[in-house]
Amino acid sequence: MDIKILAEQAKSQLAEITGLKPITVTGTFKDERGWHIEMDMLEMSRIPPATDVLGDYDVLMDEDGDMVKFERKRTRLRGDRIEKE
């Protein structure tokens, strides 16, 4: 399956389940369990936008493009620096 289509399906399915607005896909990789799509979701809109609360999510998709699992890894302010672990 095309990674662009898979990422769009992950955004759509996660938005439908959580009711949150997808912001961007931040990473993808495939392992023996399936496709992992990492993305930011808007959890709380604030003024100014730099203080919006974003959730970092990991979505696991199967080969057919169906969501198998999702997990929120953390929340942060939009303006915060992201440091990789």
XYZ file of C-alpha atoms in Angstrom:
85
model
C 0.000 0.000 0.000
C 1.195 3.525 -0.808
C 2.542 5.269 2.330
C 0.769 8.542 1.484
C -2.610 6.782 1.274
C -1.856 4.842 4.455
C -0.989 8.046 6.337
C -4.219 9.715 5.170
C -6.232 6.688 6.288
C -4.529 6.761 9.695
C -5.354 10.465 10.116
C -8.949 9.915 9.082
C -9.520 6.863 11.276
C -7.885 8.424 14.351
C -9.909 11.632 13.908
C -13.109 9.586 13.664
C -12.344 7.629 16.841
C -11.031 10.496 18.982
C -12.941 13.467 17.593
C -9.631 15.354 17.365
C -8.260 17.270 14.383
C -5.138 15.813 12.738
C -2.313 18.324 12.361
C 0.529 16.454 10.649
C 2.193 13.089 10.180
C 5.607 13.214 11.838
C 6.967 9.770 10.986
C 6.315 6.309 9.610
C 7.974 2.937 9.772
C 7.087 -0.682 9.189
C 7.933 -3.683 11.342
C 6.608 -7.210 11.823
C 3.423 -5.882 13.470
C 2.495 -3.523 10.618
C 2.812 0.153 9.729
C 3.435 2.674 12.508
C 2.213 6.162 11.704
C 3.259 8.897 14.129
C 1.177 12.069 14.091
C 0.186 15.199 15.964
C -3.464 15.790 16.830
C -4.961 19.071 18.076
C -6.283 18.385 21.571
C -7.051 21.944 22.655
C -7.131 25.135 20.597
C -5.889 28.265 22.380
C -5.030 31.873 21.644
C -2.284 32.421 20.616
C -1.965 29.249 18.519
C 1.576 28.670 19.832
C -0.096 27.577 23.085
C -2.398 24.996 21.447
C -2.167 21.591 23.129
C -1.067 18.848 20.741
C -1.072 15.115 21.343
C 1.653 12.934 19.847
C 0.060 9.670 18.696
C 1.382 6.354 17.403
C -1.086 4.509 15.173
C -0.571 0.901 14.110
C -2.100 0.009 10.732
C -2.380 -3.403 9.081
C -1.541 -4.142 5.435
C -5.133 -3.342 4.391
C -4.973 0.160 5.859
C -7.113 -0.597 8.902
C -6.198 0.763 12.318
C -5.190 -1.993 14.704
C -4.122 0.140 17.667
C -3.447 3.722 18.669
C -1.690 5.265 21.637
C -1.135 8.825 22.813
C 2.527 9.122 23.701
C 2.436 12.607 25.262
C 0.923 16.059 25.105
C 2.782 19.306 24.561
C 2.291 22.911 23.591
C 2.536 23.618 19.870
C 5.423 26.016 20.465
C 7.503 23.547 22.529
C 10.654 22.040 21.079
C 10.462 18.325 20.380
C 13.393 16.341 21.675
C 13.781 12.806 20.368
C 14.314 10.089 22.952
